[in-house]
Amino acid sequence: MAIIKKINTRSILIRRGILDISAAACSICLAEEESVDHILLHCHKHWIVWSKIINWWGLAWCCPKNLAALFSQWDSLVYGKFQKKAWLMLFFSVAWSLWLHRNDVIFKQTTPNYDTLFILIITRLCFWIKAIEPDFSYSASDLLRSAEGLLRWTNSKNQRVVVVWSPPMINSFKWNVDGSSLGKPGPSGIGGVLRNHNGIILGIFSLSVGILDSNVAELKAVVKAIELSASNCRLHHKHIIIESDSANVISWMNNPHNRPWRHHNLFSSIQRVASCFGSLTFTHSLRESNHTADHMAKQGVFRNTEFVAWL
């Protein structure tokens, strides 16, 4: 409401005929008209609060002309997913605390205490952070001493484990496959890359498969990898691993009772050639270890012809 200048400052109440023009002065500095931008930003004593907050975070800052301009610039001043959330909360904590402080001066005749106001701002910030991040390990007292803990904090429980591609065993071969759809359903492509136990790429494919949803595209990628393996006599009687980042498709492959009947022709294609191999294993991987196949699938969406290469 403050950003769009809809809070009841003295200047607005005067325009509405509720207050006389003689009551226009800011209740904090008693020197200028109390507008939204003045009371929440430009009033000298409140400007000192903003400056103290900026310095507490460790930044340098030039004051914008109004609260809306400040808010539009605010998000770009810090980096880090958690830090951006906290930084945005800090904006609202300062503005809300300054407004409550102004009301206390007017309606309760309290004496301004800006050390207490700073403590309230940081305490509100800490409580709001803990509301969305219960594992945040710093107290308001910790933050009052320094913002360093907040600036460095990450929730390790929310961090995704770094995953890298893992090689198959000796004399085994691994296909990483993926399907990509631009819609549900939408134009789709599939891709795959075959590697040996040394991580050497032995084959790749990329092609368009029409209008499909992502699960069916992924299943078609699995079928294509198996059919290509069956066409290469060097892979016969070997252990073939098919790795995909689709939990649904891997569940279908490992649990026949879960397979949707409408795709029985694709599953039948796999069963027809499965006897070519010593064994056939289906495993799930996270996207990070499947990025090459993902790249080939995204390229496949836009291909006019099938691309297959044995290296």
mmCIF file of C-alpha atoms in Angstrom, residues 169-309:
data_model
loop_
_atom_site.group_PDB
_atom_site.id
_atom_site.type_symbol
_atom_site.label_atom_id
_atom_site.label_comp_id
_atom_site.label_asym_id
_atom_site.label_seq_id
_atom_site.Cartn_x
_atom_site.Cartn_y
_atom_site.Cartn_z
ATOM 1 C CA MET A 169 31.397 -52.329 -14.550
ATOM 2 C CA ILE A 170 34.090 -53.774 -16.848
ATOM 3 C CA ASN A 171 32.603 -55.442 -19.954
ATOM 4 C CA SER A 172 29.327 -53.623 -19.354
ATOM 5 C CA PHE A 173 27.869 -50.750 -21.353
ATOM 6 C CA LYS A 174 25.588 -47.947 -20.253
ATOM 7 C CA TRP A 175 23.068 -45.995 -22.267
ATOM 8 C CA ASN A 176 21.947 -42.673 -20.788
ATOM 9 C CA VAL A 177 18.676 -41.750 -22.484
ATOM 10 C CA ASP A 178 16.231 -38.889 -22.270
ATOM 11 C CA GLY A 179 13.032 -37.564 -23.823
ATOM 12 C CA SER A 180 12.111 -33.906 -24.192
ATOM 13 C CA SER A 181 8.611 -32.521 -24.872
ATOM 14 C CA LEU A 182 7.636 -28.899 -25.519
ATOM 15 C CA GLY A 183 4.195 -29.269 -23.982
ATOM 16 C CA LYS A 184 1.889 -31.856 -22.401
ATOM 17 C CA PRO A 185 1.761 -33.226 -25.043
ATOM 18 C CA GLY A 186 3.941 -31.319 -27.491
ATOM 19 C CA PRO A 187 6.688 -31.666 -30.108
ATOM 20 C CA SER A 188 9.118 -34.220 -28.703
ATOM 21 C CA GLY A 189 12.635 -35.471 -29.236
ATOM 22 C CA ILE A 190 14.711 -38.286 -27.812
ATOM 23 C CA GLY A 191 18.419 -38.709 -27.317
ATOM 24 C CA GLY A 192 20.951 -41.104 -25.887
ATOM 25 C CA VAL A 193 24.640 -41.710 -25.389
ATOM 26 C CA LEU A 194 26.392 -45.064 -24.957
ATOM 27 C CA ARG A 195 29.590 -45.348 -22.896
ATOM 28 C CA ASN A 196 31.860 -48.159 -21.730
ATOM 29 C CA HIS A 197 33.413 -48.675 -18.289
ATOM 30 C CA ASN A 198 36.114 -46.091 -19.096
ATOM 31 C CA GLY A 199 33.504 -43.447 -19.871
ATOM 32 C CA ILE A 200 34.394 -43.471 -23.574
ATOM 33 C CA ILE A 201 31.447 -42.576 -25.808
ATOM 34 C CA LEU A 202 30.692 -45.395 -28.246
ATOM 35 C CA GLY A 203 27.421 -44.235 -29.752
ATOM 36 C CA ILE A 204 24.880 -41.418 -29.751
ATOM 37 C CA PHE A 205 21.445 -40.769 -31.183
ATOM 38 C CA SER A 206 19.054 -37.850 -31.497
ATOM 39 C CA LEU A 207 15.732 -37.673 -33.353
ATOM 40 C CA SER A 208 12.226 -36.268 -33.366
ATOM 41 C CA VAL A 209 9.369 -38.569 -32.293
ATOM 42 C CA GLY A 210 6.323 -36.382 -32.997
ATOM 43 C CA ILE A 211 3.703 -35.011 -30.595
ATOM 44 C CA LEU A 212 3.986 -36.868 -27.274
ATOM 45 C CA ASP A 213 4.044 -36.275 -23.543
ATOM 46 C CA SER A 214 7.384 -36.482 -21.729
ATOM 47 C CA ASN A 215 6.837 -39.981 -20.282
ATOM 48 C CA VAL A 216 6.104 -41.537 -23.660
ATOM 49 C CA ALA A 217 9.054 -39.690 -25.209
ATOM 50 C CA GLU A 218 11.290 -41.077 -22.462
ATOM 51 C CA LEU A 219 9.949 -44.599 -23.060
ATOM 52 C CA LYS A 220 10.657 -44.239 -26.777
ATOM 53 C CA ALA A 221 14.219 -43.219 -25.910
ATOM 54 C CA VAL A 222 14.613 -46.456 -23.913
ATOM 55 C CA VAL A 223 13.239 -48.511 -26.831
ATOM 56 C CA LYS A 224 15.540 -46.771 -29.308
ATOM 57 C CA ALA A 225 18.627 -47.446 -27.181
ATOM 58 C CA ILE A 226 17.754 -51.148 -26.901
ATOM 59 C CA GLU A 227 16.983 -51.494 -30.605
ATOM 60 C CA LEU A 228 20.276 -49.826 -31.525
ATOM 61 C CA SER A 229 22.122 -52.148 -29.151
ATOM 62 C CA ALA A 230 20.431 -55.162 -30.743
ATOM 63 C CA SER A 231 21.518 -53.962 -34.191
ATOM 64 C CA ASN A 232 25.197 -53.893 -33.138
ATOM 65 C CA CYS A 233 26.632 -57.409 -32.881
ATOM 66 C CA ARG A 234 29.469 -56.148 -30.638
ATOM 67 C CA LEU A 235 26.910 -55.538 -27.905
ATOM 68 C CA HIS A 236 25.282 -58.967 -28.123
ATOM 69 C CA HIS A 237 25.587 -61.108 -24.962
ATOM 70 C CA LYS A 238 26.879 -58.077 -23.030
ATOM 71 C CA HIS A 239 25.469 -56.476 -19.911
ATOM 72 C CA ILE A 240 23.521 -53.395 -21.052
ATOM 73 C CA ILE A 241 22.416 -50.725 -18.595
ATOM 74 C CA ILE A 242 19.715 -48.231 -19.556
ATOM 75 C CA GLU A 243 19.788 -45.147 -17.330
ATOM 76 C CA SER A 244 17.079 -42.490 -17.369
ATOM 77 C CA ASP A 245 16.082 -39.555 -15.179
ATOM 78 C CA SER A 246 12.391 -40.487 -15.492
ATOM 79 C CA ALA A 247 11.320 -42.322 -12.335
ATOM 80 C CA ASN A 248 8.035 -43.281 -14.028
ATOM 81 C CA VAL A 249 9.639 -45.013 -16.993
ATOM 82 C CA ILE A 250 12.213 -46.852 -14.879
ATOM 83 C CA SER A 251 9.370 -48.031 -12.630
ATOM 84 C CA TRP A 252 7.533 -49.364 -15.703
ATOM 85 C CA MET A 253 10.623 -51.205 -16.895
ATOM 86 C CA ASN A 254 11.372 -52.826 -13.544
ATOM 87 C CA ASN A 255 7.760 -53.592 -12.586
ATOM 88 C CA PRO A 256 5.797 -55.120 -15.503
ATOM 89 C CA HIS A 257 2.541 -54.907 -13.544
ATOM 90 C CA ASN A 258 2.858 -51.102 -13.479
ATOM 91 C CA ARG A 259 3.126 -50.743 -17.243
ATOM 92 C CA PRO A 260 0.293 -48.791 -18.918
ATOM 93 C CA TRP A 261 -1.474 -51.054 -21.418
ATOM 94 C CA ARG A 262 -1.783 -48.327 -24.061
ATOM 95 C CA HIS A 263 1.987 -48.545 -24.614
ATOM 96 C CA HIS A 264 2.131 -52.363 -24.830
ATOM 97 C CA ASN A 265 3.580 -52.200 -28.355
ATOM 98 C CA LEU A 266 6.669 -50.365 -27.051
ATOM 99 C CA PHE A 267 7.183 -52.844 -24.230
ATOM 100 C CA SER A 268 6.741 -55.706 -26.708
ATOM 101 C CA SER A 269 9.512 -54.211 -28.869
ATOM 102 C CA ILE A 270 11.871 -54.417 -25.916
ATOM 103 C CA GLN A 271 10.916 -58.009 -25.081
ATOM 104 C CA ARG A 272 11.517 -59.133 -28.678
ATOM 105 C CA VAL A 273 15.210 -58.139 -28.617
ATOM 106 C CA ALA A 274 16.034 -58.597 -24.908
ATOM 107 C CA SER A 275 17.381 -62.099 -25.549
ATOM 108 C CA CYS A 276 20.268 -60.577 -27.548
ATOM 109 C CA PHE A 277 21.931 -59.423 -24.358
ATOM 110 C CA GLY A 278 23.571 -61.177 -21.453
ATOM 111 C CA SER A 279 21.474 -58.998 -19.170
ATOM 112 C CA LEU A 280 19.455 -55.815 -19.388
ATOM 113 C CA THR A 281 19.246 -53.446 -16.396
ATOM 114 C CA PHE A 282 17.202 -50.278 -15.955
ATOM 115 C CA THR A 283 18.343 -47.643 -13.464
ATOM 116 C CA HIS A 284 17.216 -44.168 -12.434
ATOM 117 C CA SER A 285 19.578 -41.202 -12.356
ATOM 118 C CA LEU A 286 19.206 -37.546 -11.451
ATOM 119 C CA ARG A 287 19.204 -35.025 -14.259
ATOM 120 C CA GLU A 288 22.721 -33.820 -13.391
ATOM 121 C CA SER A 289 24.253 -37.162 -14.399
ATOM 122 C CA ASN A 290 22.100 -37.378 -17.531
ATOM 123 C CA HIS A 291 22.878 -33.996 -19.061
ATOM 124 C CA THR A 292 24.423 -35.263 -22.346
ATOM 125 C CA ALA A 293 21.355 -37.355 -23.157
ATOM 126 C CA ASP A 294 19.161 -34.430 -22.134
ATOM 127 C CA HIS A 295 21.038 -32.182 -24.569
ATOM 128 C CA MET A 296 20.634 -34.710 -27.409
ATOM 129 C CA ALA A 297 16.894 -35.038 -26.684
ATOM 130 C CA LYS A 298 16.378 -31.276 -26.770
ATOM 131 C CA GLN A 299 18.202 -31.152 -30.103
ATOM 132 C CA GLY A 300 16.037 -34.017 -31.358
ATOM 133 C CA VAL A 301 12.862 -31.950 -30.985
ATOM 134 C CA PHE A 302 13.970 -29.806 -33.933
ATOM 135 C CA ARG A 303 15.578 -32.467 -36.140
ATOM 136 C CA ASN A 304 14.132 -33.279 -39.542
ATOM 137 C CA THR A 305 16.086 -36.530 -39.872
ATOM 138 C CA GLU A 306 17.302 -39.176 -37.467
ATOM 139 C CA PHE A 307 20.856 -38.789 -36.223
ATOM 140 C CA VAL A 308 22.702 -41.960 -35.131
ATOM 141 C CA ALA A 309 26.478 -42.322 -34.855
#
